[in-house]
Coordinates of C-alpha atoms in Angstrom, one line a residue:
M1 CA 153.5 122.7 156.3
I2 CA 151.5 123.4 159.4
D3 CA 152.4 121.9 162.8
N4 CA 148.8 121.3 164.0
H5 CA 149.7 120.9 167.7
V6 CA 152.8 122.3 169.2
H7 CA 153.5 123.7 172.7
L8 CA 155.9 126.4 171.6
D9 CA 155.6 127.9 175.0
L10 CA 157.1 124.8 176.7
I11 CA 160.1 124.2 174.4
K12 CA 163.4 125.2 176.0
D13 CA 164.5 127.9 173.6
S14 CA 163.5 131.3 172.3
I15 CA 160.4 131.4 170.2
S16 CA 162.4 133.1 167.4
S17 CA 165.0 130.4 167.3
I18 CA 162.4 127.6 167.2
V19 CA 160.4 129.4 164.5
D20 CA 163.6 130.0 162.4
R21 CA 164.6 126.3 162.5
A22 CA 161.1 125.3 161.6
K23 CA 160.9 127.6 158.7
K24 CA 164.2 126.3 157.3
A25 CA 162.6 122.8 157.4
G26 CA 159.5 124.1 155.6
V27 CA 157.1 124.5 158.5
T28 CA 155.4 127.8 158.2
E29 CA 152.5 127.8 160.7
F30 CA 152.1 126.7 164.3
I31 CA 148.9 126.0 166.3
V32 CA 149.7 126.4 169.9
P33 CA 147.0 125.0 172.4
G34 CA 146.3 126.2 175.8
I35 CA 146.5 123.8 178.8
C36 CA 145.4 126.1 181.6
G37 CA 143.8 129.0 179.7
F38 CA 146.2 130.8 177.4
P39 CA 149.6 129.4 176.6
K40 CA 152.6 130.6 178.6
R41 CA 155.0 133.2 177.1
L42 CA 151.9 134.8 175.5
D43 CA 153.5 138.2 174.7
E44 CA 156.3 136.4 172.9
L45 CA 154.0 134.2 170.9
K46 CA 151.8 137.2 169.9
K47 CA 154.7 138.7 168.0
Y48 CA 154.3 136.2 165.2
S49 CA 151.3 136.1 162.8
E50 CA 152.2 132.6 161.8
I51 CA 151.6 131.4 165.4
K52 CA 147.9 130.6 166.0
I53 CA 147.1 130.9 169.7
C54 CA 144.4 128.8 171.4
W55 CA 142.7 128.9 174.8
G56 CA 141.7 125.8 176.6
I57 CA 141.6 123.8 179.9
Y58 CA 143.2 120.3 180.0
P59 CA 141.1 117.5 181.5
E60 CA 143.6 117.2 184.4
Y61 CA 142.1 120.4 185.9
A62 CA 138.5 119.2 185.7
E63 CA 138.0 118.9 189.4
N64 CA 139.1 122.5 190.0
E65 CA 136.1 124.5 188.7
S66 CA 137.6 127.8 189.8
I67 CA 140.3 127.4 187.1
F68 CA 137.7 127.4 184.3
E69 CA 135.9 130.4 185.7
R70 CA 139.1 132.3 186.2
E71 CA 140.6 131.6 182.8
L72 CA 137.2 132.2 181.0
L73 CA 137.2 135.6 182.5
N74 CA 140.8 136.1 181.3
L75 CA 139.6 135.1 177.8
K76 CA 136.8 137.5 177.8
N77 CA 139.0 140.4 179.0
A78 CA 141.9 139.6 176.7
D79 CA 142.9 141.5 173.5
T80 CA 144.4 138.3 172.1
E81 CA 142.9 136.8 168.9
I82 CA 142.5 133.1 169.4
Y83 CA 142.4 130.5 166.7
A84 CA 140.6 127.7 168.5
I85 CA 139.4 126.4 171.9
G86 CA 141.5 123.7 173.4
E87 CA 143.1 121.5 174.1
C88 CA 140.2 120.1 175.9
G89 CA 138.7 116.6 176.2
L90 CA 138.8 113.4 178.2
D91 CA 141.7 111.3 179.6
K92 CA 141.5 107.9 181.3
R93 CA 144.7 108.7 183.3
F94 CA 142.8 111.3 185.4
S95 CA 139.9 110.8 187.8
R96 CA 136.3 112.0 187.8
I97 CA 135.1 111.3 184.3
D98 CA 131.9 113.1 185.3
K99 CA 133.9 116.3 186.0
Q100 CA 135.9 115.9 182.8
V101 CA 132.7 115.6 180.7
E102 CA 131.4 118.7 182.4
L103 CA 134.5 120.7 181.6
F104 CA 134.6 119.4 178.0
K105 CA 130.9 120.5 177.5
K106 CA 131.7 123.9 178.9
Q107 CA 134.4 124.4 176.3
I108 CA 132.2 123.1 173.5
I109 CA 129.8 125.8 174.4
V110 CA 132.5 128.4 174.5
A111 CA 133.6 127.3 171.0
L112 CA 130.1 127.6 169.7
Q113 CA 129.6 131.0 171.2
M114 CA 132.8 132.3 169.8
D115 CA 132.5 130.4 166.5
K116 CA 135.8 128.8 166.9
P117 CA 137.0 125.2 166.2
L118 CA 137.8 122.7 169.0
I119 CA 141.2 121.0 169.6
I120 CA 140.3 117.8 171.4
H121 CA 142.6 115.7 173.6
L122 CA 141.6 112.1 174.0
V123 CA 143.3 109.3 175.9
G124 CA 140.8 106.5 176.0
Y125 CA 137.1 107.5 176.4
Y126 CA 136.7 107.6 172.6
Q127 CA 133.1 106.4 172.7
K128 CA 132.2 108.8 175.6
A129 CA 133.7 111.8 173.7
F130 CA 131.8 110.7 170.6
E131 CA 128.5 110.6 172.6
V132 CA 129.2 114.0 174.1
L133 CA 129.8 115.6 170.7
K134 CA 126.8 113.9 169.2
E135 CA 124.5 115.6 171.8
Y136 CA 125.0 118.9 169.9
N137 CA 122.9 119.3 166.8
S138 CA 125.1 122.2 165.9
R139 CA 128.7 121.5 166.9
P140 CA 132.0 123.3 166.2
A141 CA 134.5 122.0 163.7
F142 CA 137.1 120.0 165.6
I143 CA 140.5 118.3 165.4
I144 CA 141.4 115.4 167.6
H145 CA 145.1 115.7 168.2
S146 CA 147.6 112.9 168.4
W147 CA 145.0 110.3 167.4
S148 CA 145.6 106.9 169.1
G149 CA 142.2 105.2 168.6
S150 CA 141.1 102.8 165.9
A151 CA 140.6 103.6 162.3
Q152 CA 136.9 102.8 162.6
M153 CA 136.5 105.2 165.6
A154 CA 138.3 107.9 163.7
K155 CA 135.8 107.4 160.8
E156 CA 132.9 107.9 163.2
F157 CA 134.4 111.2 164.5
I158 CA 134.9 112.4 160.9
K159 CA 131.2 111.8 160.2
L160 CA 130.5 114.3 162.9
G161 CA 132.6 116.9 161.1
G162 CA 136.0 116.3 162.6
K163 CA 139.6 115.7 161.5
I164 CA 142.3 113.7 163.1
S165 CA 145.9 114.8 163.6
L166 CA 148.7 112.2 163.7
S167 CA 151.9 112.6 165.7
A168 CA 155.0 110.3 165.9
S169 CA 153.2 108.2 168.5
I170 CA 151.1 106.5 165.9
L171 CA 154.3 105.0 164.5
K172 CA 154.4 102.7 167.5
N173 CA 151.4 100.8 166.1
P174 CA 152.0 100.1 162.4
K175 CA 148.9 98.0 161.9
K176 CA 146.7 100.8 163.3
L177 CA 148.5 103.4 161.2
K178 CA 148.0 101.3 158.0
D179 CA 144.3 100.9 158.8
I180 CA 143.9 104.7 159.3
L181 CA 145.7 105.5 156.1
G182 CA 143.5 103.0 154.3
L183 CA 140.2 104.1 155.7
I184 CA 140.4 107.8 156.3
P185 CA 140.3 110.3 153.4
S186 CA 143.6 112.2 153.1
D187 CA 141.9 115.6 153.5
K188 CA 140.7 114.5 157.0
I189 CA 144.3 113.8 158.2
L190 CA 146.6 116.4 159.7
F191 CA 150.0 116.2 161.2
E192 CA 151.7 117.5 164.3
T193 CA 154.8 117.2 166.5
D194 CA 153.1 117.8 169.9
S195 CA 156.5 119.1 170.9
P196 CA 158.3 119.2 173.2
D197 CA 156.4 115.9 174.0
Q198 CA 156.4 112.7 171.9
K199 CA 159.9 113.0 170.6
P200 CA 160.3 110.2 168.0
D201 CA 163.0 107.6 168.3
F202 CA 164.6 108.7 165.0
V203 CA 165.2 112.3 166.2
Y204 CA 168.5 112.6 168.1
A205 CA 168.1 116.1 169.3
E206 CA 167.6 116.8 173.0
Q207 CA 163.9 117.7 172.5
N208 CA 161.1 117.5 170.0
E209 CA 160.3 120.7 168.0
P210 CA 158.4 121.8 164.9
A211 CA 161.5 121.4 162.7
N212 CA 161.0 117.7 163.1
L213 CA 157.6 117.7 161.4
P214 CA 158.8 116.8 157.9
L215 CA 160.6 113.8 159.3
I216 CA 157.5 112.7 161.1
I217 CA 155.3 113.1 158.1
D218 CA 157.8 111.2 155.9
K219 CA 157.9 108.3 158.3
I220 CA 154.1 108.1 158.5
L221 CA 153.8 108.3 154.7
E222 CA 156.2 105.4 154.3
F223 CA 153.3 103.2 155.4
E224 CA 151.1 104.8 152.8
R225 CA 153.7 104.0 150.1
E226 CA 154.0 100.4 151.4
R227 CA 150.2 100.1 151.3
D228 CA 150.2 101.2 147.6

């Protein structure tokens, strides 16, 4: 199993302990997004070939253009192999959608220039993000993490070449989840913990972590079994 979106750098424990627990649970790869450039604890993360490091600027920083320029320079000067660009995207909780779109487009261009996929963060603004991606005749492969939109909107993103990743948060809307499982091909659906965030109610540990991924997948697939 692959945890398609996990902030290993923000979990309160050593990377080695987190990875060991995850492997015992059957999770063997980890995609770690950047929020403000590279993830934190980069030197520690780089020790593990099974950890896929990403670089990205979260929409919260859209109004601070100097952050993008600074972190882009760090990316160009780094000797770190990156897996993807992200997480980047749009978020209705933050102001200045015009600046968010501008930052999103900049990272789409970086992904195209580097021939890397995109990891997209969306809270609201689904149609706006769809329109932005549609502007590019040639666009990077992309994953929309922790999908919370409708099944029909997910289908439209998949037509553009994307995949959607489900976290435990989708369990809060059973009807939406059943619609997604019924409409979206299984090879276009991925799974994630988004840990340490989005700790599911059925996990009693202090924090969310990749070892919980099998539990999350099983809960999600219960809806698939019910549908059958």
